[in-house]
mmCIF file with all atom_site columns, C-alpha atoms in Angstrom:
data_model
loop_
_atom_site.group_PDB
_atom_site.id
_atom_site.type_symbol
_atom_site.label_atom_id
_atom_site.label_alt_id
_atom_site.label_comp_id
_atom_site.label_asym_id
_atom_site.label_entity_id
_atom_site.label_seq_id
_atom_site.pdbx_PDB_ins_code
_atom_site.Cartn_x
_atom_site.Cartn_y
_atom_site.Cartn_z
_atom_site.occupancy
_atom_site.B_iso_or_equiv
_atom_site.pdbx_formal_charge
_atom_site.auth_seq_id
_atom_site.auth_comp_id
_atom_site.auth_asym_id
_atom_site.auth_atom_id
_atom_site.pdbx_PDB_model_num
ATOM 1   C CA . MET Z 1 1   ? 0.000   0.000  0.000   1.00 73.00 ? 1   MET Z CA 1
ATOM 2   C CA . ILE Z 1 2   ? 2.809   2.418  0.878   1.00 79.00 ? 2   ILE Z CA 1
ATOM 3   C CA . SER Z 1 3   ? 4.469   1.623  -2.443  1.00 74.00 ? 3   SER Z CA 1
ATOM 4   C CA . GLY Z 1 4   ? 1.239   2.509  -4.265  1.00 72.00 ? 4   GLY Z CA 1
ATOM 5   C CA . ILE Z 1 5   ? 0.949   5.792  -2.363  1.00 76.00 ? 5   ILE Z CA 1
ATOM 6   C CA . ARG Z 1 6   ? 4.571   6.633  -3.161  1.00 72.00 ? 6   ARG Z CA 1
ATOM 7   C CA . GLU Z 1 7   ? 4.000   5.900  -6.859  1.00 69.00 ? 7   GLU Z CA 1
ATOM 8   C CA . GLY Z 1 8   ? 0.879   8.111  -6.882  1.00 68.00 ? 8   GLY Z CA 1
ATOM 9   C CA . ALA Z 1 9   ? 2.781   10.922 -5.164  1.00 67.00 ? 9   ALA Z CA 1
ATOM 10  C CA . ASP Z 1 10  ? 5.601   10.680 -7.709  1.00 66.00 ? 10  ASP Z CA 1
ATOM 11  C CA . ARG Z 1 11  ? 3.096   10.827 -10.577 1.00 64.00 ? 11  ARG Z CA 1
ATOM 12  C CA . THR Z 1 12  ? 1.356   13.818 -8.988  1.00 62.00 ? 12  THR Z CA 1
ATOM 13  C CA . ARG Z 1 13  ? 4.683   15.624 -8.529  1.00 60.00 ? 13  ARG Z CA 1
ATOM 14  C CA . LYS Z 1 14  ? 5.512   15.093 -12.230 1.00 59.00 ? 14  LYS Z CA 1
ATOM 15  C CA . ILE Z 1 15  ? 2.097   16.325 -13.377 1.00 58.00 ? 15  ILE Z CA 1
ATOM 16  C CA . VAL Z 1 16  ? 2.305   19.435 -11.163 1.00 55.00 ? 16  VAL Z CA 1
ATOM 17  C CA . GLY Z 1 17  ? 5.810   20.137 -12.493 1.00 55.00 ? 17  GLY Z CA 1
ATOM 18  C CA . ASP Z 1 18  ? 4.575   19.770 -16.067 1.00 50.00 ? 18  ASP Z CA 1
ATOM 19  C CA . LEU Z 1 19  ? 1.574   22.019 -15.367 1.00 53.00 ? 19  LEU Z CA 1
ATOM 20  C CA . ARG Z 1 20  ? 3.914   24.733 -14.071 1.00 53.00 ? 20  ARG Z CA 1
ATOM 21  C CA . VAL Z 1 21  ? 5.624   24.734 -17.461 1.00 49.00 ? 21  VAL Z CA 1
ATOM 22  C CA . PHE Z 1 22  ? 2.264   25.436 -19.091 1.00 51.00 ? 22  PHE Z CA 1
ATOM 23  C CA . ALA Z 1 23  ? 1.236   28.211 -16.706 1.00 53.00 ? 23  ALA Z CA 1
ATOM 24  C CA . ARG Z 1 24  ? 0.903   31.432 -18.639 1.00 52.00 ? 24  ARG Z CA 1
ATOM 25  C CA . THR Z 1 25  ? 2.529   34.516 -17.245 1.00 52.00 ? 25  THR Z CA 1
ATOM 26  C CA . PRO Z 1 26  ? 2.013   38.076 -18.420 1.00 51.00 ? 26  PRO Z CA 1
ATOM 27  C CA . ASP Z 1 27  ? 5.742   38.396 -19.069 1.00 54.00 ? 27  ASP Z CA 1
ATOM 28  C CA . ASP Z 1 28  ? 6.205   35.429 -21.400 1.00 74.00 ? 28  ASP Z CA 1
ATOM 29  C CA . VAL Z 1 29  ? 9.762   35.643 -22.628 1.00 88.00 ? 29  VAL Z CA 1
ATOM 30  C CA . TRP Z 1 30  ? 11.712  34.298 -25.561 1.00 92.00 ? 30  TRP Z CA 1
ATOM 31  C CA . GLN Z 1 31  ? 14.203  31.757 -24.321 1.00 93.00 ? 31  GLN Z CA 1
ATOM 32  C CA . PRO Z 1 32  ? 16.155  28.719 -25.533 1.00 95.00 ? 32  PRO Z CA 1
ATOM 33  C CA . VAL Z 1 33  ? 13.921  25.662 -25.031 1.00 95.00 ? 33  VAL Z CA 1
ATOM 34  C CA . ASP Z 1 34  ? 14.443  21.909 -25.382 1.00 96.00 ? 34  ASP Z CA 1
ATOM 35  C CA . LEU Z 1 35  ? 11.438  20.974 -27.550 1.00 97.00 ? 35  LEU Z CA 1
ATOM 36  C CA . HIS Z 1 36  ? 11.850  17.293 -26.678 1.00 97.00 ? 36  HIS Z CA 1
ATOM 37  C CA . GLU Z 1 37  ? 11.225  18.087 -23.005 1.00 95.00 ? 37  GLU Z CA 1
ATOM 38  C CA . GLU Z 1 38  ? 8.176   20.141 -23.971 1.00 96.00 ? 38  GLU Z CA 1
ATOM 39  C CA . LEU Z 1 39  ? 6.781   17.320 -26.121 1.00 97.00 ? 39  LEU Z CA 1
ATOM 40  C CA . ASP Z 1 40  ? 7.295   14.865 -23.256 1.00 95.00 ? 40  ASP Z CA 1
ATOM 41  C CA . SER Z 1 41  ? 5.554   17.238 -20.802 1.00 93.00 ? 41  SER Z CA 1
ATOM 42  C CA . SER Z 1 42  ? 2.603   17.541 -23.191 1.00 93.00 ? 42  SER Z CA 1
ATOM 43  C CA . LEU Z 1 43  ? 2.363   13.761 -23.434 1.00 95.00 ? 43  LEU Z CA 1
ATOM 44  C CA . THR Z 1 44  ? 2.344   13.497 -19.634 1.00 92.00 ? 44  THR Z CA 1
ATOM 45  C CA . LEU Z 1 45  ? -0.547  15.943 -19.427 1.00 90.00 ? 45  LEU Z CA 1
ATOM 46  C CA . LEU Z 1 46  ? -2.427  14.050 -22.144 1.00 93.00 ? 46  LEU Z CA 1
ATOM 47  C CA . ASN Z 1 47  ? -1.912  10.646 -20.554 1.00 90.00 ? 47  ASN Z CA 1
ATOM 48  C CA . HIS Z 1 48  ? -5.652  10.452 -19.796 1.00 88.00 ? 48  HIS Z CA 1
ATOM 49  C CA . LEU Z 1 49  ? -6.317  10.446 -23.572 1.00 87.00 ? 49  LEU Z CA 1
ATOM 50  C CA . LEU Z 1 50  ? -3.533  7.993  -24.378 1.00 90.00 ? 50  LEU Z CA 1
ATOM 51  C CA . LYS Z 1 51  ? -3.772  5.487  -21.511 1.00 85.00 ? 51  LYS Z CA 1
ATOM 52  C CA . ASP Z 1 52  ? -3.179  1.946  -22.719 1.00 87.00 ? 52  ASP Z CA 1
ATOM 53  C CA . ARG Z 1 53  ? -4.934  2.642  -26.011 1.00 94.00 ? 53  ARG Z CA 1
ATOM 54  C CA . ILE Z 1 54  ? -2.370  4.674  -27.929 1.00 96.00 ? 54  ILE Z CA 1
ATOM 55  C CA . ALA Z 1 55  ? 1.324   3.885  -28.288 1.00 96.00 ? 55  ALA Z CA 1
ATOM 56  C CA . VAL Z 1 56  ? 3.640   6.858  -28.680 1.00 97.00 ? 56  VAL Z CA 1
ATOM 57  C CA . ILE Z 1 57  ? 6.747   6.423  -30.805 1.00 97.00 ? 57  ILE Z CA 1
ATOM 58  C CA . ARG Z 1 58  ? 9.404   9.084  -30.305 1.00 98.00 ? 58  ARG Z CA 1
ATOM 59  C CA . ARG Z 1 59  ? 11.988  9.505  -33.035 1.00 98.00 ? 59  ARG Z CA 1
ATOM 60  C CA . TYR Z 1 60  ? 13.832  12.498 -31.677 1.00 98.00 ? 60  TYR Z CA 1
ATOM 61  C CA . GLY Z 1 61  ? 16.639  13.851 -33.807 1.00 97.00 ? 61  GLY Z CA 1
ATOM 62  C CA . SER Z 1 62  ? 19.242  16.399 -32.854 1.00 94.00 ? 62  SER Z CA 1
ATOM 63  C CA . LEU Z 1 63  ? 17.616  19.826 -32.474 1.00 93.00 ? 63  LEU Z CA 1
ATOM 64  C CA . GLY Z 1 64  ? 19.505  21.718 -29.801 1.00 91.00 ? 64  GLY Z CA 1
ATOM 65  C CA . PRO Z 1 65  ? 17.731  24.551 -28.009 1.00 96.00 ? 65  PRO Z CA 1
ATOM 66  C CA . VAL Z 1 66  ? 15.058  26.435 -29.969 1.00 96.00 ? 66  VAL Z CA 1
ATOM 67  C CA . GLU Z 1 67  ? 14.389  30.076 -29.125 1.00 96.00 ? 67  GLU Z CA 1
ATOM 68  C CA . CYS Z 1 68  ? 10.665  30.500 -28.489 1.00 95.00 ? 68  CYS Z CA 1
ATOM 69  C CA . VAL Z 1 69  ? 7.992   31.498 -25.982 1.00 93.00 ? 69  VAL Z CA 1
ATOM 70  C CA . ARG Z 1 70  ? 7.744   28.216 -24.079 1.00 93.00 ? 70  ARG Z CA 1
ATOM 71  C CA . SER Z 1 71  ? 4.115   28.476 -22.917 1.00 91.00 ? 71  SER Z CA 1
ATOM 72  C CA . GLN Z 1 72  ? 2.922   29.269 -26.437 1.00 93.00 ? 72  GLN Z CA 1
ATOM 73  C CA . ILE Z 1 73  ? 4.771   26.381 -28.080 1.00 95.00 ? 73  ILE Z CA 1
ATOM 74  C CA . ASP Z 1 74  ? 3.522   24.088 -25.299 1.00 94.00 ? 74  ASP Z CA 1
ATOM 75  C CA . GLN Z 1 75  ? -0.020  25.136 -26.211 1.00 92.00 ? 75  GLN Z CA 1
ATOM 76  C CA . VAL Z 1 76  ? 0.635   24.171 -29.837 1.00 96.00 ? 76  VAL Z CA 1
ATOM 77  C CA . PHE Z 1 77  ? 1.987   20.756 -28.818 1.00 97.00 ? 77  PHE Z CA 1
ATOM 78  C CA . LEU Z 1 78  ? -0.986  20.151 -26.513 1.00 94.00 ? 78  LEU Z CA 1
ATOM 79  C CA . ASN Z 1 79  ? -3.502  21.084 -29.236 1.00 92.00 ? 79  ASN Z CA 1
ATOM 80  C CA . VAL Z 1 80  ? -1.920  18.982 -31.977 1.00 96.00 ? 80  VAL Z CA 1
ATOM 81  C CA . LEU Z 1 81  ? -1.250  15.947 -29.755 1.00 96.00 ? 81  LEU Z CA 1
ATOM 82  C CA . ALA Z 1 82  ? -4.750  16.052 -28.208 1.00 93.00 ? 82  ALA Z CA 1
ATOM 83  C CA . ASN Z 1 83  ? -6.311  16.183 -31.681 1.00 91.00 ? 83  ASN Z CA 1
ATOM 84  C CA . ALA Z 1 84  ? -4.153  13.245 -32.782 1.00 94.00 ? 84  ALA Z CA 1
ATOM 85  C CA . ALA Z 1 85  ? -5.233  11.186 -29.760 1.00 94.00 ? 85  ALA Z CA 1
ATOM 86  C CA . GLN Z 1 86  ? -8.910  12.086 -30.242 1.00 91.00 ? 86  GLN Z CA 1
ATOM 87  C CA . ALA Z 1 87  ? -8.747  11.189 -33.943 1.00 90.00 ? 87  ALA Z CA 1
ATOM 88  C CA . ILE Z 1 88  ? -7.821  7.587  -33.177 1.00 94.00 ? 88  ILE Z CA 1
ATOM 89  C CA . PRO Z 1 89  ? -11.071 5.691  -32.531 1.00 91.00 ? 89  PRO Z CA 1
ATOM 90  C CA . GLY Z 1 90  ? -9.539  2.564  -30.975 1.00 92.00 ? 90  GLY Z CA 1
ATOM 91  C CA . PRO Z 1 91  ? -6.011  1.339  -30.406 1.00 96.00 ? 91  PRO Z CA 1
ATOM 92  C CA . GLY Z 1 92  ? -3.456  3.231  -32.457 1.00 96.00 ? 92  GLY Z CA 1
ATOM 93  C CA . THR Z 1 93  ? -0.162  5.026  -32.629 1.00 97.00 ? 93  THR Z CA 1
ATOM 94  C CA . ILE Z 1 94  ? 1.129   8.589  -32.525 1.00 98.00 ? 94  ILE Z CA 1
ATOM 95  C CA . THR Z 1 95  ? 4.598   9.010  -33.986 1.00 98.00 ? 95  THR Z CA 1
ATOM 96  C CA . ILE Z 1 96  ? 6.639   12.122 -33.204 1.00 98.00 ? 96  ILE Z CA 1
ATOM 97  C CA . GLU Z 1 97  ? 9.712   12.779 -35.329 1.00 98.00 ? 97  GLU Z CA 1
ATOM 98  C CA . THR Z 1 98  ? 12.034  15.743 -34.915 1.00 98.00 ? 98  THR Z CA 1
ATOM 99  C CA . ARG Z 1 99  ? 14.940  16.932 -36.999 1.00 98.00 ? 99  ARG Z CA 1
ATOM 100 C CA . ARG Z 1 100 ? 16.874  20.009 -37.902 1.00 97.00 ? 100 ARG Z CA 1
ATOM 101 C CA . GLU Z 1 101 ? 16.760  21.347 -41.457 1.00 96.00 ? 101 GLU Z CA 1
ATOM 102 C CA . GLY Z 1 102 ? 19.184  24.252 -41.725 1.00 95.00 ? 102 GLY Z CA 1
ATOM 103 C CA . PRO Z 1 103 ? 17.923  27.087 -39.506 1.00 96.00 ? 103 PRO Z CA 1
ATOM 104 C CA . MET Z 1 104 ? 14.615  25.307 -38.790 1.00 97.00 ? 104 MET Z CA 1
ATOM 105 C CA . ALA Z 1 105 ? 13.490  22.770 -36.195 1.00 97.00 ? 105 ALA Z CA 1
ATOM 106 C CA . VAL Z 1 106 ? 10.985  20.383 -37.782 1.00 98.00 ? 106 VAL Z CA 1
ATOM 107 C CA . ILE Z 1 107 ? 8.444   18.382 -35.764 1.00 98.00 ? 107 ILE Z CA 1
ATOM 108 C CA . ASP Z 1 108 ? 6.183   15.809 -37.455 1.00 98.00 ? 108 ASP Z CA 1
ATOM 109 C CA . ILE Z 1 109 ? 3.256   14.456 -35.433 1.00 98.00 ? 109 ILE Z CA 1
ATOM 110 C CA . ALA Z 1 110 ? 1.492   11.572 -37.199 1.00 97.00 ? 110 ALA Z CA 1
ATOM 111 C CA . ASP Z 1 111 ? -1.503  9.553  -36.046 1.00 97.00 ? 111 ASP Z CA 1
ATOM 112 C CA . THR Z 1 112 ? -3.108  6.321  -37.224 1.00 96.00 ? 112 THR Z CA 1
ATOM 113 C CA . GLY Z 1 113 ? -6.648  7.713  -37.202 1.00 93.00 ? 113 GLY Z CA 1
ATOM 114 C CA . PRO Z 1 114 ? -8.919  7.680  -40.261 1.00 92.00 ? 114 PRO Z CA 1
ATOM 115 C CA . GLY Z 1 115 ? -7.327  10.794 -41.767 1.00 91.00 ? 115 GLY Z CA 1
ATOM 116 C CA . ILE Z 1 116 ? -8.804  14.141 -42.719 1.00 88.00 ? 116 ILE Z CA 1
ATOM 117 C CA . ALA Z 1 117 ? -11.233 14.572 -45.598 1.00 87.00 ? 117 ALA Z CA 1
ATOM 118 C CA . PRO Z 1 118 ? -9.936  16.860 -48.401 1.00 88.00 ? 118 PRO Z CA 1
ATOM 119 C CA . ASP Z 1 119 ? -12.648 19.501 -47.826 1.00 85.00 ? 119 ASP Z CA 1
ATOM 120 C CA . ALA Z 1 120 ? -11.835 19.585 -44.088 1.00 85.00 ? 120 ALA Z CA 1
ATOM 121 C CA . LEU Z 1 121 ? -8.097  19.661 -44.766 1.00 83.00 ? 121 LEU Z CA 1
ATOM 122 C CA . ARG Z 1 122 ? -8.492  22.967 -46.619 1.00 85.00 ? 122 ARG Z CA 1
ATOM 123 C CA . ARG Z 1 123 ? -10.234 24.544 -43.613 1.00 84.00 ? 123 ARG Z CA 1
ATOM 124 C CA . ILE Z 1 124 ? -8.441  22.813 -40.736 1.00 85.00 ? 124 ILE Z CA 1
ATOM 125 C CA . PHE Z 1 125 ? -6.793  26.030 -39.426 1.00 82.00 ? 125 PHE Z CA 1
ATOM 126 C CA . ASP Z 1 126 ? -9.887  28.254 -39.850 1.00 80.00 ? 126 ASP Z CA 1
ATOM 127 C CA . PRO Z 1 127 ? -11.281 29.675 -36.591 1.00 75.00 ? 127 PRO Z CA 1
ATOM 128 C CA . PHE Z 1 128 ? -14.324 27.734 -35.310 1.00 70.00 ? 128 PHE Z CA 1
ATOM 129 C CA . PHE Z 1 129 ? -13.940 24.957 -37.881 1.00 64.00 ? 129 PHE Z CA 1
ATOM 130 C CA . THR Z 1 130 ? -14.280 21.540 -36.280 1.00 67.00 ? 130 THR Z CA 1
ATOM 131 C CA . THR Z 1 131 ? -15.074 18.039 -37.422 1.00 64.00 ? 131 THR Z CA 1
ATOM 132 C CA . LYS Z 1 132 ? -16.112 17.049 -33.902 1.00 59.00 ? 132 LYS Z CA 1
ATOM 133 C CA . PRO Z 1 133 ? -19.774 16.672 -32.936 1.00 53.00 ? 133 PRO Z CA 1
ATOM 134 C CA . VAL Z 1 134 ? -21.573 19.721 -31.540 1.00 51.00 ? 134 VAL Z CA 1
ATOM 135 C CA . GLY Z 1 135 ? -20.493 20.385 -27.963 1.00 52.00 ? 135 GLY Z CA 1
ATOM 136 C CA . GLU Z 1 136 ? -17.217 18.443 -28.249 1.00 58.00 ? 136 GLU Z CA 1
ATOM 137 C CA . GLY Z 1 137 ? -14.928 21.010 -29.832 1.00 57.00 ? 137 GLY Z CA 1
ATOM 138 C CA . THR Z 1 138 ? -14.690 24.756 -30.246 1.00 54.00 ? 138 THR Z CA 1
ATOM 139 C CA . GLY Z 1 139 ? -12.707 24.722 -33.471 1.00 60.00 ? 139 GLY Z CA 1
ATOM 140 C CA . LEU Z 1 140 ? -10.123 27.061 -31.974 1.00 71.00 ? 140 LEU Z CA 1
ATOM 141 C CA . GLY Z 1 141 ? -7.199  24.774 -31.046 1.00 78.00 ? 141 GLY Z CA 1
ATOM 142 C CA . LEU Z 1 142 ? -5.634  24.501 -34.497 1.00 86.00 ? 142 LEU Z CA 1
ATOM 143 C CA . SER Z 1 143 ? -6.459  28.106 -35.368 1.00 85.00 ? 143 SER Z CA 1
ATOM 144 C CA . ILE Z 1 144 ? -4.656  29.299 -32.230 1.00 89.00 ? 144 ILE Z CA 1
ATOM 145 C CA . SER Z 1 145 ? -1.780  26.930 -32.983 1.00 92.00 ? 145 SER Z CA 1
ATOM 146 C CA . TYR Z 1 146 ? -1.494  28.367 -36.498 1.00 92.00 ? 146 TYR Z CA 1
ATOM 147 C CA . GLU Z 1 147 ? -1.326  31.924 -35.109 1.00 91.00 ? 147 GLU Z CA 1
ATOM 148 C CA . ILE Z 1 148 ? 1.311   31.015 -32.519 1.00 93.00 ? 148 ILE Z CA 1
ATOM 149 C CA . VAL Z 1 149 ? 3.556   29.213 -34.999 1.00 95.00 ? 149 VAL Z CA 1
ATOM 150 C CA . THR Z 1 150 ? 3.206   32.079 -37.504 1.00 94.00 ? 150 THR Z CA 1
ATOM 151 C CA . LYS Z 1 151 ? 4.113   34.650 -34.814 1.00 93.00 ? 151 LYS Z CA 1
ATOM 152 C CA . HIS Z 1 152 ? 7.219   32.579 -34.127 1.00 95.00 ? 152 HIS Z CA 1
ATOM 153 C CA . GLY Z 1 153 ? 8.227   32.939 -37.784 1.00 95.00 ? 153 GLY Z CA 1
ATOM 154 C CA . GLY Z 1 154 ? 7.393   29.310 -38.526 1.00 96.00 ? 154 GLY Z CA 1
ATOM 155 C CA . GLU Z 1 155 ? 4.752   27.325 -40.322 1.00 96.00 ? 155 GLU Z CA 1
ATOM 156 C CA . ILE Z 1 156 ? 2.351   24.495 -39.578 1.00 96.00 ? 156 ILE Z CA 1
ATOM 157 C CA . ARG Z 1 157 ? 0.685   22.300 -42.160 1.00 96.00 ? 157 ARG Z CA 1
ATOM 158 C CA . ALA Z 1 158 ? -1.523  19.256 -42.186 1.00 95.00 ? 158 ALA Z CA 1
ATOM 159 C CA . GLN Z 1 159 ? -1.544  16.328 -44.578 1.00 95.00 ? 159 GLN Z CA 1
ATOM 160 C CA . SER Z 1 160 ? -3.684  13.246 -44.855 1.00 93.00 ? 160 SER Z CA 1
ATOM 161 C CA . PRO Z 1 161 ? -1.701  10.590 -46.734 1.00 91.00 ? 161 PRO Z CA 1
ATOM 162 C CA . PRO Z 1 162 ? -3.610  8.109  -48.939 1.00 88.00 ? 162 PRO Z CA 1
ATOM 163 C CA . THR Z 1 163 ? -2.482  5.349  -46.547 1.00 88.00 ? 163 THR Z CA 1
ATOM 164 C CA . GLY Z 1 164 ? -4.565  6.953  -43.757 1.00 88.00 ? 164 GLY Z CA 1
ATOM 165 C CA . GLY Z 1 165 ? -3.966  8.990  -40.661 1.00 94.00 ? 165 GLY Z CA 1
ATOM 166 C CA . ALA Z 1 166 ? -2.906  12.598 -40.472 1.00 95.00 ? 166 ALA Z CA 1
ATOM 167 C CA . VAL Z 1 167 ? 0.488   14.271 -40.252 1.00 97.00 ? 167 VAL Z CA 1
ATOM 168 C CA . PHE Z 1 168 ? 1.002   17.737 -38.783 1.00 97.00 ? 168 PHE Z CA 1
ATOM 169 C CA . THR Z 1 169 ? 4.358   19.317 -39.562 1.00 98.00 ? 169 THR Z CA 1
ATOM 170 C CA . LEU Z 1 170 ? 5.638   22.259 -37.533 1.00 98.00 ? 170 LEU Z CA 1
ATOM 171 C CA . ARG Z 1 171 ? 8.649   24.233 -38.706 1.00 98.00 ? 171 ARG Z CA 1
ATOM 172 C CA . LEU Z 1 172 ? 10.142  26.689 -36.209 1.00 97.00 ? 172 LEU Z CA 1
ATOM 173 C CA . PRO Z 1 173 ? 13.239  28.854 -36.541 1.00 96.00 ? 173 PRO Z CA 1
ATOM 174 C CA . VAL Z 1 174 ? 15.910  27.633 -34.136 1.00 96.00 ? 174 VAL Z CA 1
ATOM 175 C CA . ASP Z 1 175 ? 17.117  31.192 -33.602 1.00 92.00 ? 175 ASP Z CA 1
ATOM 176 C CA . ARG Z 1 176 ? 14.713  34.101 -33.250 1.00 82.00 ? 176 ARG Z CA 1
ATOM 177 C CA . ALA Z 1 177 ? 17.055  36.259 -35.335 1.00 72.00 ? 177 ALA Z CA 1
ATOM 178 C CA . GLY Z 1 178 ? 16.633  33.748 -38.159 1.00 56.00 ? 178 GLY Z CA 1
ATOM 179 C CA . ALA Z 1 179 ? 12.837  34.002 -38.096 1.00 58.00 ? 179 ALA Z CA 1
ATOM 180 C CA . PRO Z 1 180 ? 11.376  35.581 -41.244 1.00 53.00 ? 180 PRO Z CA 1
ATOM 181 C CA . GLY Z 1 181 ? 9.374   38.740 -40.589 1.00 46.00 ? 181 GLY Z CA 1
ATOM 182 C CA . PRO Z 1 182 ? 8.604   40.234 -37.185 1.00 43.00 ? 182 PRO Z CA 1
ATOM 183 C CA . ALA Z 1 183 ? 8.678   37.676 -34.389 1.00 41.00 ? 183 ALA Z CA 1
ATOM 184 C CA . THR Z 1 184 ? 7.008   39.106 -31.323 1.00 42.00 ? 184 THR Z CA 1
ATOM 185 C CA . ALA Z 1 185 ? 5.605   37.275 -28.328 1.00 40.00 ? 185 ALA Z CA 1
ATOM 186 C CA . GLY Z 1 186 ? 2.304   39.213 -28.697 1.00 38.00 ? 186 GLY Z CA 1
#
């Protein structure tokens, strides 16, 4: 029994630590961030969606620190990963691959759900667009994610391969100075 209590306390401590990372502060700052740690924190917070149903495959490449506003990028990861988990109707897999391409950090998040219909794919980042039943989604998560990634000088796109599933690709400048256009925390 004591062992079970200890394990629960350890899990609670990890969740609280991960939640602190996501806490928004009025003075969000640009700072070097390990995106792998942020992805792992997001997965911890989404464990209730993953449980024993969804396997997560991490194929982390070499990124180094990425200059960003941590809480905003965490919000993007949470939105995309939650959507991936919710898209998988039964057992499935989410694969996260990261790599560096020149001045950009690239994160691919793929799921084994049914995929996204072509008409929905064109509107996926529109505010209030959702494919979820009424009352189950606001249609703001991907729209907000799009705005955040754009403000960071990056891009986010969605694909639905003919083999099924969906792949979201995020490209973020590693260095804020290398970001195209104005990059403000806004």
